[in-house]
Tab-separated table of C-alpha atoms and ligand atoms in Angstrom:
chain	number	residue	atom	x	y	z
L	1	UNK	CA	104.831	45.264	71.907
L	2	UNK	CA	103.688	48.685	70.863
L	3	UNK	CA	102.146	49.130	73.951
L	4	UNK	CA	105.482	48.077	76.125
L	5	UNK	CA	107.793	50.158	74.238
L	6	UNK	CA	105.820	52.976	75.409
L	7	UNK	CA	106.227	52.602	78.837
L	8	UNK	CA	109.390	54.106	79.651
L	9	UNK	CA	111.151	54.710	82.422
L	10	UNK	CA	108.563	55.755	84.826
L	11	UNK	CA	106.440	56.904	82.349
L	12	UNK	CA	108.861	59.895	81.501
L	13	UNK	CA	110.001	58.865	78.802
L	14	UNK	CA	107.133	59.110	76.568
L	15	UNK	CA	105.030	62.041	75.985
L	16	UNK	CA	101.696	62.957	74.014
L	17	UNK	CA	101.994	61.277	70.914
L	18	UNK	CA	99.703	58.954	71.127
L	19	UNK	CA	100.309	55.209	69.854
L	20	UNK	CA	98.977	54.451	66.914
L	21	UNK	CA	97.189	51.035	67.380
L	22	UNK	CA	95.329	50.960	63.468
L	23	UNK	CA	99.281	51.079	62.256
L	24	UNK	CA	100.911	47.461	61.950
L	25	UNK	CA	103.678	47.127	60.325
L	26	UNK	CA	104.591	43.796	60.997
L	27	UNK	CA	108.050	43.320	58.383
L	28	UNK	CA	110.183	46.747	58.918
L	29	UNK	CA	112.345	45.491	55.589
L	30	UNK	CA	108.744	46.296	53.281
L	31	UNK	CA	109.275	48.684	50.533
L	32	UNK	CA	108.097	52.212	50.943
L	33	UNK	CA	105.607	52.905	53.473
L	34	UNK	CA	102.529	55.083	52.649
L	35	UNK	CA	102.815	59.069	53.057
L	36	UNK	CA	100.265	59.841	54.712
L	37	UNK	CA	101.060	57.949	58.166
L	38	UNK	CA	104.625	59.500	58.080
L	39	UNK	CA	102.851	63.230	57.438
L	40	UNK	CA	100.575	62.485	59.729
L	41	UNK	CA	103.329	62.124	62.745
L	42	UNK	CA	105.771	64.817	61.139
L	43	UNK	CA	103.212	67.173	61.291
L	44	UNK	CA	102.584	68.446	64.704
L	45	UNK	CA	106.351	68.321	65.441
L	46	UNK	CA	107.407	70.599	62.735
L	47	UNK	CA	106.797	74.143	64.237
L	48	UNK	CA	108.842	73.053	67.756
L	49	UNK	CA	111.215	70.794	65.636
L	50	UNK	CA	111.856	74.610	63.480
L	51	UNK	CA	112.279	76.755	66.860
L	52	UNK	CA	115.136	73.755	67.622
L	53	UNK	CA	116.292	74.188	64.599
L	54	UNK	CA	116.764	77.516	64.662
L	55	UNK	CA	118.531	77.388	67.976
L	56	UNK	CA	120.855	74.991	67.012
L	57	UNK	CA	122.003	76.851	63.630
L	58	UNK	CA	121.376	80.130	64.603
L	59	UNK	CA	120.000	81.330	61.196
L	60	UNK	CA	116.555	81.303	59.768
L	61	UNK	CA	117.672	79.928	56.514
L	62	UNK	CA	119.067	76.641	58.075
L	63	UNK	CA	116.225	75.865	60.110
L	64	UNK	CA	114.385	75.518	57.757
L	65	UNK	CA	116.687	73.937	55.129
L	66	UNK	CA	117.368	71.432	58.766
L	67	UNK	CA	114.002	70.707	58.927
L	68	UNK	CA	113.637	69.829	55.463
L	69	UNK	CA	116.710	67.278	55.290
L	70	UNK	CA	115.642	65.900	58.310
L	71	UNK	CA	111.892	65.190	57.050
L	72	UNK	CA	113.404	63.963	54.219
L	73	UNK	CA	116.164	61.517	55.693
L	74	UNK	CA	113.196	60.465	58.296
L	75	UNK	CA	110.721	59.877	55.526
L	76	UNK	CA	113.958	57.361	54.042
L	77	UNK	CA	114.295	56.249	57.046
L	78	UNK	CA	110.897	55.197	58.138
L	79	UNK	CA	110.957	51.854	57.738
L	80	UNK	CA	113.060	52.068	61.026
L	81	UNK	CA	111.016	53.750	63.052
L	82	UNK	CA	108.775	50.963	65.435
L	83	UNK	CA	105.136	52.330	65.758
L	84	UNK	CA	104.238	52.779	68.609
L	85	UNK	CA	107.901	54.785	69.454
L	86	UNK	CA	108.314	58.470	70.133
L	87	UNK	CA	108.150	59.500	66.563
L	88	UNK	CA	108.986	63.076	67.751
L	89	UNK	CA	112.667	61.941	69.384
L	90	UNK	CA	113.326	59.525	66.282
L	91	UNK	CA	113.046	62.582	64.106
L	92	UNK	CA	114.986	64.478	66.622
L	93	UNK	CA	117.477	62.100	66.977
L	94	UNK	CA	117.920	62.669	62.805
L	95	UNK	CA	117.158	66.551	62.696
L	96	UNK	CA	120.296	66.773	65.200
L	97	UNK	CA	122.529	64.188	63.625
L	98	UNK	CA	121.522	66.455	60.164
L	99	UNK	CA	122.637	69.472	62.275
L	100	UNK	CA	126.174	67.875	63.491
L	101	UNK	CA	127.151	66.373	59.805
L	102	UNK	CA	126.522	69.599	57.887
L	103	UNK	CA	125.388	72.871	60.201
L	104	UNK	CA	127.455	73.207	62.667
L	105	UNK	CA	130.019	74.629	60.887
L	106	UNK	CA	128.449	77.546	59.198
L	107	UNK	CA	128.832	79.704	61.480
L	108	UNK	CA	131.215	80.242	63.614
L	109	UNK	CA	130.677	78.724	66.918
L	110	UNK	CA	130.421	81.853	69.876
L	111	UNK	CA	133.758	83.055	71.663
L	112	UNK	CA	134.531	79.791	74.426
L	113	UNK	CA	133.040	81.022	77.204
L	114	UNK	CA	135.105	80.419	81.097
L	115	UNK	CA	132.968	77.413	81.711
L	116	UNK	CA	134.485	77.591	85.220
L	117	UNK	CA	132.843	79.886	86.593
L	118	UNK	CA	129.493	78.745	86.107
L	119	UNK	CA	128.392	79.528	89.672
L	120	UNK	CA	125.209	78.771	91.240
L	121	UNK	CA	122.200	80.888	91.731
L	122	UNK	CA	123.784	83.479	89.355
L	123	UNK	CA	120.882	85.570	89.310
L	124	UNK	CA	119.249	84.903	92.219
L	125	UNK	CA	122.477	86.822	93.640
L	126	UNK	CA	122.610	89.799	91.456
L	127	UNK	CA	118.849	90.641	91.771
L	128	UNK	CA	119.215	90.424	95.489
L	129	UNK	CA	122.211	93.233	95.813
L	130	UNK	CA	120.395	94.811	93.793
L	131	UNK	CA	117.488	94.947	96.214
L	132	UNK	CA	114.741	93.638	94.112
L	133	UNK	CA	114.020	90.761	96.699
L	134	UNK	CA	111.984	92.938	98.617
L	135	UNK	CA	110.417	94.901	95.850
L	136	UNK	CA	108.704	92.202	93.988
L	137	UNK	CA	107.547	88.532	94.909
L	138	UNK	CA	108.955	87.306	90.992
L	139	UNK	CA	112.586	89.014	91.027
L	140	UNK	CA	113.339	86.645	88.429
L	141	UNK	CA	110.297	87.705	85.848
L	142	UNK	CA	110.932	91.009	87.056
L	143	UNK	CA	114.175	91.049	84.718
L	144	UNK	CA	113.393	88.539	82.504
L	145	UNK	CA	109.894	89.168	81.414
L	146	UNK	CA	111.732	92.613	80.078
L	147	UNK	CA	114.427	91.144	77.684
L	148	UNK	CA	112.863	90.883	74.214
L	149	UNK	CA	112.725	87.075	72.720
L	150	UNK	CA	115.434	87.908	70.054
L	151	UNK	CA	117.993	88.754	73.765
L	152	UNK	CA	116.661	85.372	74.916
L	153	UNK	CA	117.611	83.807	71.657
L	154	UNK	CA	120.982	85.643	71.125
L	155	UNK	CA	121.905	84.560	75.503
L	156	UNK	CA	121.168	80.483	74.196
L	157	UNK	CA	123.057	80.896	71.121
L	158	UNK	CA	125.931	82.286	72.670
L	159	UNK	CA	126.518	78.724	74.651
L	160	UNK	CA	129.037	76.588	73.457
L	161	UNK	CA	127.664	74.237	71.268
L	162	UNK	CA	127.929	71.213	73.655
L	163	UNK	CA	125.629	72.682	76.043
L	164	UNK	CA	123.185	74.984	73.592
L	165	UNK	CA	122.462	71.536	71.929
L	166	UNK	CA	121.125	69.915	75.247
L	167	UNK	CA	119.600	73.084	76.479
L	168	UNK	CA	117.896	73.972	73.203
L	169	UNK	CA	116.562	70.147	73.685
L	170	UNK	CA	115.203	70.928	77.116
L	171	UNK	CA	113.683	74.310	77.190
L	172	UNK	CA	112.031	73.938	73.673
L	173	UNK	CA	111.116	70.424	73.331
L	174	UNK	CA	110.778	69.941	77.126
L	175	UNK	CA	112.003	67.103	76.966
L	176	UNK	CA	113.557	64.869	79.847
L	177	UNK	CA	117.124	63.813	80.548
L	178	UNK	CA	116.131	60.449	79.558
L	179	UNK	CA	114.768	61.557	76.420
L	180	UNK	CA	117.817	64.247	75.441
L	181	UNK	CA	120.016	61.008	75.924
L	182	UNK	CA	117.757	59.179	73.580
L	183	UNK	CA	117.935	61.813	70.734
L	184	UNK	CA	121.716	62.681	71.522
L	185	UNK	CA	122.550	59.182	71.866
L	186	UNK	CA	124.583	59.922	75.106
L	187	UNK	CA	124.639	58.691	78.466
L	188	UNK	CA	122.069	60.455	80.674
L	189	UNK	CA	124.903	61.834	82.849
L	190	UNK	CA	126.138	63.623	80.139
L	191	UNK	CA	122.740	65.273	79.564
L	192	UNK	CA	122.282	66.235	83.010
L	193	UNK	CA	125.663	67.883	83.882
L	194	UNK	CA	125.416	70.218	80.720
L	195	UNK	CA	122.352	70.600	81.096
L	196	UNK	CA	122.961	72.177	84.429
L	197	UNK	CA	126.004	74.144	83.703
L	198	UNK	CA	124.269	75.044	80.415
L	199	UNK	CA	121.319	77.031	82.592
L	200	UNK	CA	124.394	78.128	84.957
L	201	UNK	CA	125.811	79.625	81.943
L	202	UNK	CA	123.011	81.017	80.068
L	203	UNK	CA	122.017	83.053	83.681
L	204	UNK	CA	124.892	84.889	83.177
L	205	UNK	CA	124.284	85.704	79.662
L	206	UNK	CA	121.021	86.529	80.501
L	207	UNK	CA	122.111	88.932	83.043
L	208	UNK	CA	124.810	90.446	81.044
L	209	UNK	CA	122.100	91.209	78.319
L	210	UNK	CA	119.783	92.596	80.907
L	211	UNK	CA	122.714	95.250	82.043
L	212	UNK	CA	123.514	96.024	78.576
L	213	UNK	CA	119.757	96.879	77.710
L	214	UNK	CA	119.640	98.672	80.832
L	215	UNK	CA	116.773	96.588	82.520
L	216	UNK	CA	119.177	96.608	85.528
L	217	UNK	CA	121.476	99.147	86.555
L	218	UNK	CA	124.422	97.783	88.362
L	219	UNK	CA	125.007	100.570	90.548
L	220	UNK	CA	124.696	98.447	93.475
L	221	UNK	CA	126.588	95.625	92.529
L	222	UNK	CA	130.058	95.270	94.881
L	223	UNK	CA	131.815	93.050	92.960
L	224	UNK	CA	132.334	95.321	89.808
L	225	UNK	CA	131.546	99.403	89.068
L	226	UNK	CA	131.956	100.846	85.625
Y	1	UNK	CA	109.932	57.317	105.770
Y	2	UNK	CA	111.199	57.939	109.410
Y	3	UNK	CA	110.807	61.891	110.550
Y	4	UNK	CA	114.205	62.223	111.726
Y	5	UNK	CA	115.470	61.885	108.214
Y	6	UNK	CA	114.956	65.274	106.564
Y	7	UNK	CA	117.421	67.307	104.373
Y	8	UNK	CA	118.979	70.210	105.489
Y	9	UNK	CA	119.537	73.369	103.414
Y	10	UNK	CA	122.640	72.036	101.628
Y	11	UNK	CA	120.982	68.763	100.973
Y	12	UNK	CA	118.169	70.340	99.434
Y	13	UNK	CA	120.264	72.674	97.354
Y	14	UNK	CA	121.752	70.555	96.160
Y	15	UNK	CA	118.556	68.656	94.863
Y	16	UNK	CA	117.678	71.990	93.193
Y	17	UNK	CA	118.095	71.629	89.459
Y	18	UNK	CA	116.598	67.813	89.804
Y	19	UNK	CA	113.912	68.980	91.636
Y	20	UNK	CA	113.153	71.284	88.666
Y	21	UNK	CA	113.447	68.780	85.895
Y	22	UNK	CA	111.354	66.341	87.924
Y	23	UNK	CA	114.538	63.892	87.750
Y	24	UNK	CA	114.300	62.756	91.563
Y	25	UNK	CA	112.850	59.666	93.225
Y	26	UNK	CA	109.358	60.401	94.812
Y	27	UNK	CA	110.883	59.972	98.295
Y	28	UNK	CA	113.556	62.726	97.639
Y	29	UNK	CA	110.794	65.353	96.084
Y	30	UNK	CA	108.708	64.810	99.345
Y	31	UNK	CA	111.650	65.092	101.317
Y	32	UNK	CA	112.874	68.573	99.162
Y	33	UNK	CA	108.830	69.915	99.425
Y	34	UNK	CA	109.226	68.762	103.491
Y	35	UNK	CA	111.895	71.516	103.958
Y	36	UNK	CA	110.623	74.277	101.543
Y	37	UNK	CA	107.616	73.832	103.428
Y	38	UNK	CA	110.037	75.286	106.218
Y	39	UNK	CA	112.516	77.029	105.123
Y	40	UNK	CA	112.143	80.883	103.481
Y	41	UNK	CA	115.464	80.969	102.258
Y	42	UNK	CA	115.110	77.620	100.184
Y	43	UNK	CA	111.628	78.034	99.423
Y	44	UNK	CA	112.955	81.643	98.028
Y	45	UNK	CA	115.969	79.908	95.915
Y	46	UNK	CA	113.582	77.169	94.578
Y	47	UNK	CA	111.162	79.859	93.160
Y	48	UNK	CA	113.159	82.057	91.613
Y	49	UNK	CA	115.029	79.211	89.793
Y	50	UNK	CA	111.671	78.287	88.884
Y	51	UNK	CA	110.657	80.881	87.682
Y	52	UNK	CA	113.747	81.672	85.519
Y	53	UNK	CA	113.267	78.647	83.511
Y	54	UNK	CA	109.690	79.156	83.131
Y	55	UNK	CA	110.752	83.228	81.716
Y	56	UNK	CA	113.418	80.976	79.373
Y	57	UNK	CA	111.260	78.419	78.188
Y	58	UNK	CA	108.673	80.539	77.120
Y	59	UNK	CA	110.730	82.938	74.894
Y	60	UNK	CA	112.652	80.123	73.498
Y	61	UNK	CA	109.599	78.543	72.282
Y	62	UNK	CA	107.811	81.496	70.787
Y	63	UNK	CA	109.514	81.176	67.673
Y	64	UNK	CA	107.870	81.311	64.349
Y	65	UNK	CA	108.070	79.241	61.807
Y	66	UNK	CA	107.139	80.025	58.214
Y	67	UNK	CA	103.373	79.561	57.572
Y	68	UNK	CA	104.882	77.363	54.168
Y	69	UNK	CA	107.192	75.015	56.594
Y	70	UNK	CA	104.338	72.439	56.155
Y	71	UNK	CA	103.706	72.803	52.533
Y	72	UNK	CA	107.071	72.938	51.462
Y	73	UNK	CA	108.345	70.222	53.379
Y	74	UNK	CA	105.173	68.076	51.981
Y	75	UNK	CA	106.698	69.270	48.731
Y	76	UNK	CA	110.175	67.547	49.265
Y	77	UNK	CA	108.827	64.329	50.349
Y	78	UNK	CA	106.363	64.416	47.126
Y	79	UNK	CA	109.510	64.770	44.818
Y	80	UNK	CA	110.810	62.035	47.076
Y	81	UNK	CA	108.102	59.555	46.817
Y	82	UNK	CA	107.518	60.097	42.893
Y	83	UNK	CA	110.381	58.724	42.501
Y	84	UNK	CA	112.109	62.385	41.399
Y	85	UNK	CA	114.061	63.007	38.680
Y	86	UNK	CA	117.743	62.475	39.528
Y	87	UNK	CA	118.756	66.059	39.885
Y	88	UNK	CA	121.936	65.632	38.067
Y	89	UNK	CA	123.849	63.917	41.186
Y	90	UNK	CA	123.817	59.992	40.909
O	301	ZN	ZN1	116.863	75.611	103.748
């Protein structure tokens, strides 16, 4: 069983965590299960489950307080969770719900952005009127290896909530459409077309935050001159 | 598997963001790597792209949690599991 429940689809959907064969728990409805196989799996997820965290609430404070309630609720919870499973998106799958039922609201969400015009290969295009095709072989690292973490941070957490959820899920747990759909509980469509306009969206952030740190000039640019 | 079939520059842009997140059948990955094998412009598109998420991903990730996360957390689910005093709600 354990072993069958692992193998996803194509082997995506799993990752790392390996299945724990010594760990039979053959009646889920027991009483409370021992601490120190629960600790054991919440462990190594805690530092990546905190940067998502941190995303998704875009304060410090909440992360952490996130992380907490979710360890807890999981820990309540366990009982549910099959052995064998992807402890890591079963504690996702609560760490998010935690962040929808009492986060979100905190703060207020960023201005809407015009999801229109999400166009393709945003950056690709500006760095190349700008020249930098020829000058280096990475254009893109070029500009983005000089924004500072904290400009990466504040381009994510400017998307819309709908798309900085699945993004945050992708780029910081790396984790795959399937997998996002698992945690979010959403069709994997869903996942995949914000996804995509998510990363459409954050290039432009990205590039509006490289201008405004003047990492590019946009002298060259046609389509607008301040 | 027949060499006449093999995408075309839309066709493979189109396959772009799948390509990247490994979400396309093996056929359709060896037919993508078949015309970036031949085509600059692609090849160009599919590396920058690449690269951008690769810039992304690491900055998102280098994030650091509190050296206590660990300890305090292990703290919560200790008041848990002894039962805790109701804290004046219940
Ligand atoms: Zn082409």
């Amino acid at each position: 069983m354990t072993a069958d429940s692992l193998r996803g689809i194509e082997g995506s959907i799993i990752f790392a965590s390996r299945p724990t064969p010594d760990f039979t728990m053959t009646d889920p409805s027991q009483a409370p299960p021992p601490a120190e196989p629960f600790e054991a799996l919440l462990a190594p997820v805690l530092d990546r489950a905190y940067a998502l965290a941190y995303h998704l609430s875009r304060s410090r404070d909440d992360a952490e307080d996130l992380v907490q309630e979710a360890a807890l609720q999981a820990f309540r919870a366990f009982h549910q969770f099959r052995p064998g499973t992807n402890f890591r998106a079963w504690y996702l799958h609560i760490l998010t719900n935690c962040f929808f039922a009492q986060y979100r609201k905190r703060k207020r969400e960023p201005r809407t952005l015009n999801i229109e015009d999400a166009e393709p290969l945003y950056l690709y295009s500006r760095t190349r009127e700008l020249g930098m095709h020829e000058k280096t072989p990475d254009p893109a690292s070029a500009v983005l290896g000089k924004l500072g973490e904290d400009q990466v941070h504040a381009a994510i957490q400017a998307l819309p909530e709908e798309y900085r959820v699945v993004c945050a899920l992708y780029f910081v747990e790396e984790l795959a459409y399937q997998e996002i759909a698992g945690v979010l509980r959403c069709p994997v469509g869903t996942v995949r077309s914000r996804l995509h306009r998510g990363r459409k969206l954050l290039q432009k952030e990205l590039w509006a935050a490289a201008r405004e740190h003047g990492i590019v000039t946009a002298k060259a640019a046609p389509e607008r001159v301040e | 598997m027949s060499p006449i079939d093999r995408y075309n520059c839309e066709e493979t842009f189109r396959r772009l963001d799948d390509f990247l997140d490994r979400h396309l059948s093996p056929e359709e990955i060896r037919l993508v790597q078949e015309h970036l094998d031949t085509c600059g412009q692609c090849a160009s598109e599919y590396a920058f792209e690449e690269s951008v998420l690769r810039n992304v991903r690491a900055k998102l990730q280098r994030i650091k949690a509190p050296d206590d996360l660990l300890s305090r957390v292990r703290q919560a689910l200790e008041r848990e599991r002894g039962g805790g005093r109701p804290s004046g709600s219940r």
